[in-house]
Short mmCIF file of C-alpha atoms in Angstrom, two decimals:
data_model
loop_
_atom_site.label_atom_id
_atom_site.label_comp_id
_atom_site.label_asym_id
_atom_site.label_seq_id
_atom_site.Cartn_x
_atom_site.Cartn_y
_atom_site.Cartn_z
CA ALA M 1 55.96 69.48 96.59
CA LEU M 2 58.44 70.10 93.76
CA GLY M 3 61.24 71.14 96.13
CA GLY M 4 60.69 74.90 95.95
CA ARG M 5 61.17 77.31 98.87
CA ALA M 6 58.74 76.75 101.75
CA GLU M 7 57.02 79.85 103.16
CA VAL M 8 55.61 80.15 106.68
CA SER M 9 52.71 82.20 105.25
CA LYS M 10 51.34 78.97 103.78
CA VAL M 11 50.49 77.70 107.30
CA ARG M 12 46.86 78.43 108.14
CA THR M 13 46.32 80.75 111.09
CA GLY M 14 45.97 78.78 114.30
CA MET M 15 47.65 75.65 112.86
CA LEU M 16 51.12 74.34 113.64
CA LYS M 17 52.02 72.89 110.22
CA ALA M 18 51.05 72.83 106.58
CA PHE M 19 51.35 69.65 104.51
CA VAL M 20 51.35 68.92 100.80
CA GLU M 21 51.48 65.40 99.43
CA GLY M 22 51.75 64.11 95.89
CA ARG M 23 52.04 60.79 94.09
CA PHE M 24 54.62 60.70 91.30
CA GLU M 25 54.29 58.10 88.53
CA LEU M 26 57.87 57.22 87.51
CA GLY M 27 56.83 55.69 84.19
CA GLY M 28 60.16 53.92 83.74
CA ALA M 29 62.15 57.18 83.57
CA GLU M 30 65.71 56.09 84.38
CA GLY M 31 66.79 59.39 85.91
CA ALA M 32 63.79 59.55 88.24
CA THR M 33 64.09 55.89 89.24
CA ARG M 34 67.77 56.36 90.07
CA ILE M 35 67.02 59.38 92.29
CA VAL M 36 64.36 57.43 94.21
CA THR M 37 66.65 54.40 94.61
CA ASP M 38 69.62 56.47 95.76
CA ALA M 39 67.41 58.13 98.39
CA GLY M 40 66.48 54.71 99.80
CA ALA M 41 62.78 55.42 99.13
CA GLU M 42 60.21 52.68 98.55
CA VAL M 43 58.37 52.50 95.25
CA ASP M 44 54.76 51.29 95.42
CA GLU M 45 53.62 48.22 93.50
CA ASP M 46 52.07 50.38 90.79
CA GLY M 47 55.44 52.02 90.08
CA SER M 48 54.66 55.29 91.81
CA VAL M 49 56.17 57.00 94.84
CA ILE M 50 54.65 59.39 97.37
CA ALA M 51 56.37 62.69 98.21
CA LEU M 52 55.47 64.69 101.32
CA ARG M 53 56.48 68.22 102.23
CA ALA M 54 55.74 69.94 105.54
CA VAL M 55 56.45 73.45 106.84
CA SER M 56 55.89 74.49 110.46
CA VAL M 57 55.08 77.90 111.91
CA ASP M 58 58.65 78.24 113.18
CA GLY M 59 59.91 78.08 109.57
CA ARG M 60 61.35 74.57 109.64
CA SER M 61 60.73 72.44 106.58
CA ARG M 62 60.67 68.66 106.23
CA ALA M 63 60.64 66.47 103.10
CA HIS M 64 59.83 62.77 102.75
CA LEU M 65 59.96 60.49 99.72
CA GLY M 66 58.61 56.96 99.70
CA GLY M 67 58.46 56.89 103.49
CA ARG M 68 62.04 58.12 103.95
CA SER M 69 63.20 61.51 105.20
CA VAL M 70 65.19 63.19 102.43
CA PRO M 71 66.79 66.59 101.72
CA VAL M 72 64.48 69.03 99.94
CA GLY M 73 66.86 68.98 96.97
CA VAL M 74 65.88 65.35 96.28
CA LEU M 75 62.29 66.44 95.58
CA ALA M 76 63.60 69.17 93.27
CA ASP M 77 65.78 66.66 91.38
CA LEU M 78 62.88 64.21 91.08
CA SER M 79 60.41 66.78 89.80
CA GLU M 80 62.93 68.03 87.25
CA GLN M 81 62.97 64.54 85.73
CA LEU M 82 59.17 64.22 85.55
CA ILE M 83 57.53 67.64 85.29
CA ALA M 84 57.95 70.74 83.11
CA VAL M 85 56.34 73.90 84.51
CA HIS M 86 55.90 76.79 82.12
CA GLY M 87 55.36 80.20 83.61
CA GLN M 88 56.68 83.65 82.85
CA ASN M 89 59.98 82.92 84.63
CA ASP M 90 60.56 79.47 83.16
CA GLN M 91 60.93 80.20 79.46
CA LEU M 92 64.29 81.98 79.63
CA ARG M 93 66.24 78.98 78.36
CA LEU M 94 64.34 79.29 75.08
CA LEU M 95 66.23 82.55 74.47
CA ARG M 96 69.62 80.78 74.26
CA PRO M 97 70.72 80.02 70.66
CA ALA M 98 72.13 76.64 71.71
CA GLU M 99 68.75 75.67 73.20
CA GLN M 100 66.96 76.66 70.00
CA ARG M 101 69.35 74.50 67.98
CA ALA M 102 68.80 71.62 70.42
CA VAL M 103 65.03 71.91 69.84
CA ILE M 104 65.49 71.21 66.12
CA ASP M 105 67.94 68.37 66.77
CA ARG M 106 65.56 66.68 69.22
CA PHE M 107 62.68 67.04 66.79
CA ALA M 108 64.65 65.69 63.80
CA GLY M 109 65.96 62.64 65.67
CA GLU M 110 68.20 60.33 63.62
CA ALA M 111 67.99 62.60 60.58
CA VAL M 112 70.26 65.01 62.48
CA THR M 113 71.85 62.69 65.05
CA GLU M 114 73.69 60.51 62.50
CA PRO M 115 75.24 63.33 60.39
CA LEU M 116 76.07 65.18 63.63
CA GLU M 117 78.01 62.18 64.94
CA GLN M 118 79.90 61.88 61.63
CA TYR M 119 80.61 65.62 61.67
CA ARG M 120 81.96 65.48 65.24
CA ALA M 121 84.20 62.48 64.49
CA VAL M 122 85.80 64.26 61.51
CA ARG M 123 86.01 67.53 63.44
CA ASP M 124 87.91 65.85 66.29
CA GLU M 125 90.45 64.44 63.84
CA TRP M 126 90.70 67.78 62.01
CA LEU M 127 91.33 69.67 65.26
CA ALA M 128 93.99 67.14 66.29
CA VAL M 129 95.86 67.60 63.00
CA VAL M 130 95.54 71.40 63.21
CA ALA M 131 96.90 71.36 66.78
CA GLU M 132 99.80 69.07 65.84
CA LEU M 133 100.69 71.22 62.83
CA THR M 134 100.63 74.35 64.98
CA GLU M 135 102.79 72.74 67.67
CA ARG M 136 105.37 71.46 65.21
CA SER M 137 105.55 74.83 63.48
CA THR M 138 105.87 76.97 66.63
CA ARG M 139 108.09 74.61 68.65
CA SER M 140 110.31 73.34 65.86
CA ARG M 141 113.62 74.23 67.56
CA GLU M 142 112.61 72.79 70.93
CA MET M 143 111.22 69.64 69.33
CA ALA M 144 114.38 69.21 67.24
CA GLN M 145 116.48 69.31 70.43
CA GLN M 146 114.21 66.75 72.10
CA ALA M 147 114.38 64.55 69.01
CA ASP M 148 118.21 64.66 69.10
CA LEU M 149 118.23 63.47 72.71
CA LEU M 150 115.79 60.67 71.92
CA ARG M 151 117.77 59.69 68.85
CA HIS M 152 120.99 59.51 70.89
CA GLY M 153 119.33 57.25 73.44
CA LEU M 154 117.94 54.95 70.74
CA THR M 155 121.40 54.74 69.14
CA GLU M 156 122.88 53.57 72.47
CA ILE M 157 120.12 51.01 73.00
CA ASP M 158 120.24 49.69 69.43
CA ALA M 159 124.02 49.27 69.70
CA VAL M 160 123.61 46.94 72.70
CA LYS M 161 120.45 45.22 71.33
CA PRO M 162 119.07 44.01 74.68
CA GLU M 163 116.59 41.15 74.74
CA PRO M 164 113.51 41.01 77.02
CA GLY M 165 114.47 39.58 80.44
CA GLU M 166 118.12 39.25 79.41
CA ASP M 167 119.49 40.89 82.58
CA THR M 168 117.77 38.29 84.77
CA GLU M 169 119.07 35.42 82.63
CA LEU M 170 122.63 36.79 82.74
CA THR M 171 122.53 37.07 86.53
CA GLU M 172 121.60 33.39 86.82
CA GLN M 173 124.26 32.39 84.28
CA ILE M 174 126.95 34.32 86.15
CA LYS M 175 125.97 32.60 89.40
CA ARG M 176 126.40 29.21 87.73
CA LEU M 177 129.71 30.08 86.10
CA ALA M 178 131.13 31.53 89.33
CA ALA M 179 130.14 28.47 91.33
CA VAL M 180 130.72 25.84 88.66
CA ASP M 181 132.92 23.60 90.89
CA GLU M 182 130.36 23.48 93.70
CA LEU M 183 127.52 22.85 91.23
CA ARG M 184 129.48 20.05 89.48
CA SER M 185 130.24 18.38 92.81
CA ALA M 186 126.60 18.51 93.91
CA ALA M 187 125.24 17.29 90.56
CA SER M 188 127.86 14.48 90.29
CA ALA M 189 127.14 13.20 93.80
CA ALA M 190 123.40 13.26 93.10
CA GLN M 191 123.86 11.43 89.80
CA ALA M 192 126.01 8.76 91.48
CA ALA M 193 123.40 8.30 94.21
CA VAL M 194 120.68 7.89 91.61
CA SER M 195 122.42 6.01 88.77
CA GLY M 196 125.39 4.41 90.53
CA SER M 197 129.14 4.68 90.01
CA PRO M 198 130.20 5.82 86.51
CA ASP M 199 132.78 2.95 86.32
CA GLY M 200 130.17 0.31 87.19
CA ASP M 201 131.44 -0.46 90.70
CA PRO M 202 129.08 -3.18 92.01
CA ASP M 203 129.56 -1.85 95.54
CA ALA M 204 127.93 1.48 94.50
CA PRO M 205 124.88 0.46 92.46
CA GLY M 206 122.89 3.64 93.12
CA ALA M 207 119.15 3.93 93.68
CA VAL M 208 118.31 2.60 90.22
CA GLY M 209 120.38 -0.57 90.82
CA LEU M 210 118.93 -1.13 94.29
CA ILE M 211 115.37 -0.77 93.02
CA GLY M 212 116.15 -3.20 90.19
CA GLU M 213 117.43 -5.74 92.70
CA ALA M 214 114.30 -5.28 94.86
CA SER M 215 112.10 -5.77 91.80
CA ARG M 216 113.87 -9.04 90.92
CA HIS M 217 113.29 -10.39 94.43
CA LEU M 218 109.57 -9.60 94.27
CA THR M 219 109.11 -10.94 90.77
CA GLY M 220 110.57 -14.29 91.75
CA SER M 221 108.24 -14.64 94.74
CA GLU M 222 105.30 -17.02 94.61
CA ASP M 223 103.22 -14.66 96.77
CA ALA M 224 100.67 -12.72 94.71
CA VAL M 225 100.78 -9.69 96.99
CA LEU M 226 104.55 -9.32 96.63
CA ARG M 227 104.39 -9.81 92.85
CA GLU M 228 101.83 -6.96 92.59
CA LEU M 229 104.37 -4.56 94.15
CA GLY M 230 106.83 -5.21 91.32
CA PRO M 231 105.23 -2.87 88.71
CA ARG M 232 105.30 0.01 91.18
CA LEU M 233 109.05 -0.50 91.66
CA ASP M 234 109.44 -0.53 87.88
CA GLU M 235 107.69 2.89 87.68
CA ALA M 236 110.06 4.25 90.34
CA SER M 237 113.03 2.89 88.39
CA VAL M 238 111.89 4.67 85.20
CA LEU M 239 111.44 7.96 87.07
CA LEU M 240 114.90 7.72 88.71
CA SER M 241 116.48 6.86 85.35
CA GLU M 242 115.01 10.05 83.87
CA VAL M 243 116.35 12.11 86.78
CA GLY M 244 119.79 10.56 86.33
CA ALA M 245 119.76 11.41 82.62
CA GLU M 246 118.79 15.01 83.32
CA LEU M 247 121.59 15.32 85.88
CA GLY M 248 124.00 14.05 83.24
CA SER M 249 122.76 16.66 80.75
CA TYR M 250 123.12 19.39 83.37
CA LEU M 251 126.73 18.33 84.05
CA GLU M 252 127.49 18.64 80.33
CA THR M 253 126.29 22.28 80.35
CA LEU M 254 128.58 23.25 83.22
CA ASP M 255 131.61 24.97 81.80
CA ALA M 256 134.45 26.37 83.90
CA ASP M 257 135.68 28.43 80.93
CA PRO M 258 136.99 31.75 82.43
CA ALA M 259 136.70 33.42 79.02
CA LEU M 260 132.98 32.70 78.91
CA LEU M 261 132.49 34.17 82.39
CA GLU M 262 134.41 37.30 81.37
CA LYS M 263 132.24 37.63 78.24
CA VAL M 264 129.01 37.32 80.20
CA LEU M 265 130.20 39.86 82.79
CA ALA M 266 131.02 42.31 79.99
CA ARG M 267 127.56 41.84 78.51
CA GLN M 268 126.04 42.46 81.93
CA ALA M 269 128.05 45.70 82.24
CA ASP M 270 126.68 46.90 78.88
CA LEU M 271 123.12 46.28 80.07
CA LYS M 272 123.77 48.04 83.39
CA ARG M 273 124.88 51.17 81.54
CA LEU M 274 121.49 51.24 79.88
CA THR M 275 119.51 50.54 83.05
CA ARG M 276 121.35 53.31 84.90
CA LYS M 277 120.24 55.86 82.28
CA TYR M 278 116.84 54.76 80.99
CA ALA M 279 114.99 52.38 83.32
CA ALA M 280 115.30 50.01 86.26
CA ASP M 281 115.63 46.85 84.15
CA VAL M 282 116.02 45.72 80.55
CA ASP M 283 112.27 45.41 79.99
CA GLY M 284 111.92 49.03 81.10
CA VAL M 285 114.71 50.08 78.71
CA LEU M 286 112.87 48.42 75.81
CA ALA M 287 109.64 50.18 76.84
CA TRP M 288 111.51 53.52 76.90
CA ALA M 289 112.80 52.84 73.39
CA ASP M 290 109.29 52.08 72.09
CA ASP M 291 107.96 55.28 73.65
CA ALA M 292 110.88 57.28 72.25
CA ARG M 293 110.20 56.00 68.72
CA ARG M 294 106.52 56.93 69.10
CA ARG M 295 107.40 60.43 70.34
CA MET M 296 109.93 60.95 67.57
CA SER M 297 107.26 60.14 64.99
CA THR M 298 105.42 63.28 66.18
CA MET M 299 108.53 65.47 66.24
CA ASP M 300 109.43 65.54 62.58
CA THR M 301 109.65 69.27 61.81
CA SER M 302 111.03 68.94 58.31
CA GLU M 303 109.36 70.81 55.47
CA GLU M 304 108.15 67.50 54.04
CA ALA M 305 106.49 66.48 57.31
CA LEU M 306 104.84 69.86 57.77
CA ALA M 307 103.60 69.82 54.18
CA GLU M 308 102.13 66.35 54.70
CA LEU M 309 100.31 67.51 57.83
CA ALA M 310 99.00 70.61 56.03
CA LYS M 311 97.74 68.41 53.22
CA ARG M 312 95.96 66.15 55.71
CA ARG M 313 94.46 69.20 57.44
CA ASP M 314 93.06 70.51 54.15
CA GLU M 315 91.65 67.10 53.19
CA LEU M 316 89.88 66.81 56.53
CA ALA M 317 88.55 70.37 56.17
CA VAL M 318 86.91 69.39 52.88
CA THR M 319 85.38 66.28 54.43
CA LEU M 320 84.26 68.30 57.44
CA ALA M 321 82.57 70.85 55.16
CA GLU M 322 80.68 68.05 53.39
CA HIS M 323 79.36 66.69 56.70
CA ALA M 324 78.52 70.21 57.88
CA LEU M 325 76.51 70.82 54.70
CA THR M 326 74.62 67.54 55.12
CA LEU M 327 73.88 68.45 58.74
CA SER M 328 72.67 71.94 57.77
CA GLU M 329 70.35 70.55 55.09
CA ALA M 330 68.85 68.11 57.60
CA ARG M 331 68.25 70.95 60.05
CA VAL M 332 66.67 73.18 57.43
CA GLU M 333 64.23 70.41 56.51
CA ALA M 334 63.43 69.71 60.16
CA ALA M 335 63.06 73.43 60.92
CA ALA M 336 60.25 73.80 58.36
CA GLU M 337 58.35 70.80 59.77
CA LEU M 338 58.89 71.89 63.39
CA ALA M 339 57.75 75.47 62.73
CA GLU M 340 54.54 74.19 61.14
CA ALA M 341 53.87 71.82 64.05
CA ILE M 342 54.48 74.51 66.71
CA THR M 343 52.25 76.97 64.85
CA ALA M 344 49.45 74.40 64.75
CA GLU M 345 49.83 73.68 68.47
CA MET M 346 49.69 77.38 69.39
CA SER M 347 46.22 77.71 67.90
CA GLY M 348 44.96 75.79 70.91
CA LEU M 349 46.76 78.19 73.28
CA ALA M 350 44.86 81.34 72.36
CA MET M 351 47.48 82.31 69.76
CA GLY M 352 45.55 81.37 66.62
CA GLN M 353 46.95 84.19 64.50
CA ALA M 354 50.55 83.67 65.56
CA GLU M 355 53.03 81.90 63.32
CA ILE M 356 56.46 80.46 64.08
CA GLU M 357 59.36 80.56 61.65
CA ILE M 358 62.73 78.90 62.29
CA THR M 359 65.82 80.08 60.45
CA VAL M 360 69.00 78.03 60.05
CA GLU M 361 71.95 80.23 59.07
CA ARG M 362 75.67 79.54 58.93
CA ARG M 363 77.82 81.73 61.15
CA THR M 364 80.20 83.59 58.82
CA VAL M 365 83.71 84.33 60.19
CA ASP M 366 87.04 85.54 58.83
CA GLU M 367 90.38 83.75 58.58
CA SER M 368 91.36 84.79 62.10
CA ASP M 369 88.88 82.25 63.50
CA ALA M 370 90.89 79.19 64.55
CA HIS M 371 87.91 76.96 63.77
CA ALA M 372 87.07 78.43 60.38
CA VAL M 373 86.17 76.07 57.55
CA LYS M 374 84.86 76.84 54.06
CA VAL M 375 81.31 75.62 53.44
CA GLY M 376 79.45 76.59 50.31
CA GLY M 377 82.13 79.10 49.35
CA ARG M 378 82.03 80.95 52.70
CA LEU M 379 84.20 80.71 55.80
CA VAL M 380 82.05 79.61 58.74
CA HIS M 381 82.72 78.67 62.36
CA ALA M 382 82.94 74.89 62.81
CA GLY M 383 81.71 74.44 66.37
CA PRO M 384 81.09 71.16 68.20
CA ASP M 385 77.42 71.17 67.12
CA GLY M 386 77.94 72.18 63.51
CA VAL M 387 78.16 75.46 61.63
CA ASP M 388 74.55 76.56 62.10
CA ASP M 389 72.96 79.35 64.10
CA VAL M 390 69.29 78.62 64.72
CA GLU M 391 66.74 81.27 65.61
CA LEU M 392 63.04 81.04 66.42
CA LEU M 393 61.02 83.90 64.92
CA LEU M 394 57.44 84.78 65.84
CA ARG M 395 54.94 86.52 63.60
CA ALA M 396 52.48 87.73 66.22
CA HIS M 397 49.60 88.22 63.75
CA ASN M 398 48.86 88.44 60.05
CA GLY M 399 50.88 91.22 58.48
CA ALA M 400 53.34 91.48 61.37
CA PRO M 401 57.04 91.02 60.54
CA PRO M 402 58.76 87.92 61.91
CA LEU M 403 60.86 88.90 64.91
CA PRO M 404 63.04 86.94 67.37
CA VAL M 405 60.58 85.19 69.66
CA HIS M 406 61.76 87.00 72.80
CA LYS M 407 61.15 90.38 71.10
CA ALA M 408 57.81 89.59 69.47
CA ALA M 409 56.16 87.80 72.41
CA SER M 410 55.07 88.92 75.85
CA GLY M 411 56.05 86.89 78.90
CA GLY M 412 52.83 84.93 78.81
CA GLU M 413 53.05 84.31 75.07
CA LEU M 414 56.65 83.15 75.41
CA SER M 415 55.55 80.65 78.06
CA ARG M 416 52.90 79.31 75.69
CA VAL M 417 55.45 79.01 72.89
CA MET M 418 57.60 76.92 75.25
CA LEU M 419 54.63 74.74 76.12
CA ALA M 420 53.80 74.23 72.44
CA ILE M 421 57.39 73.21 71.74
CA GLU M 422 57.34 70.69 74.61
CA VAL M 423 54.11 69.17 73.32
CA VAL M 424 55.50 68.85 69.80
CA LEU M 425 58.72 67.30 71.14
CA ALA M 426 56.88 64.77 73.31
CA HIS M 427 57.63 62.04 70.75
CA ALA M 428 61.39 62.71 70.92
CA THR M 429 62.03 62.46 74.66
CA PRO M 430 60.12 61.38 77.77
#
C-alpha cells in the first residue's frame, strides 16, 4: 500500500489476485495534497483519500488512488509525505552528520533558524568578495588588457556624446533638409487653402474665409434652424485657424541652409561609426557604455583596489565568525534539551537505562582550507550550515562510555532511537 515492491507470493493459493486498501488522512499536508491533485485523484469529503494496490498471480501490479489508476510511484511519494516507518533498514540516514545537525536545527526552531539565515547572508557576501579578490589577483594581466579595450571604447563614445534616440531624429531631420523645397511647396499650398492668399486676394479667401462668409449668411437668417448651425461653423473656423497657424510655424522651421545639412550629415556619420563597432543603434551604444563602466569597476587590479578588497574580506570574516559563534551557542543549548527529551522518550521503548548525549564541535582546519575562518581563536571550516559538527552519542547503560550511536546501538535499538527522535520532533514539522 505504500508503493513497495509487490510479490506474487502474497497471493493466496487458488486465488487470482491479492488486494490491499488503505485510507490516507491528508491532514492539510501541502506535499501530500499536491501529489493527490496532480494524479487527478478525488479527495473524499472528510479530507481523506483511498489507495488500492493489487497484484495478480502472473506478477502484474496495479495501483489506484482516489478512484484513478496511477503509477505505483505515486503511492510511494504519497506515503513518504504522511508516514515514517522505522525498521532496521530505515535508520541509516541517522548516521549522516548532516542529518544529525538537521535534527538539532529542527528541534531548536527559530532559535537556530534566524542566526543561520544571518550567517548564510554574510557568508554569501564573504565568498563573493573572496572570489573577486582571487580573480583580480590571478588574472590581473588579462583583466588589465580587457580594461584597456573597454576604456578605449568609452573614450570614443564620450568624444561623440550621443543622445538617446538621436540617430532616429537625425534621419528625420536629414529627410526634411534634403526635401525642403517639396515640403515648403506642400505646406504653403495647404496654408493658402486653409487661411487664404498671403496678400489678401479676395478671390482666394481660403477655407477660413469661406466658412466665415457661410456663418454670416446663417446668422442673418430669421430661421431658427439655420441660426443654430452658426456656432458649429464658428467651431470649424477656430479649428482651421489653428491648423493654419501651425502650418505657418512649420514653414518657419524649414531651412534650405546647405551648411546645416552638411553639419547634420557629419553628425550622422559620427554616430554610424559607433553603431558599426558597438551596437545596432545609439540606444544600444549607450547600453554598451553603461555595461563597460560596470565591468571596469570590477577590473581594477591596482594595489589600492586589492588592498580595499582584502580589507572588506577580513571585515566580513569577523562578522561571519560572530554569527557562527551565535549559531553554535544556540545549537549547544538546543542539543542539551534535545538529548534530555530523546532520553526520556526512549524509556518507553524498552531502553530505560540508555542515555543520549549530543555534542556540538567546531571542525578545525588549517589555512589551506579555502573556507577557513577564525572563530574563538581557532581556524574552522565555514560551511553553508555553519561551523559545527554534530554527533549523537549513546550511553547504552549506566557506567557505559558514550559512543557514536551507530556503534553503541544494535539495529533494533537504532530504529528505536530514530522513532524517539521523530516523536520529540513532532512539534517542529508535520
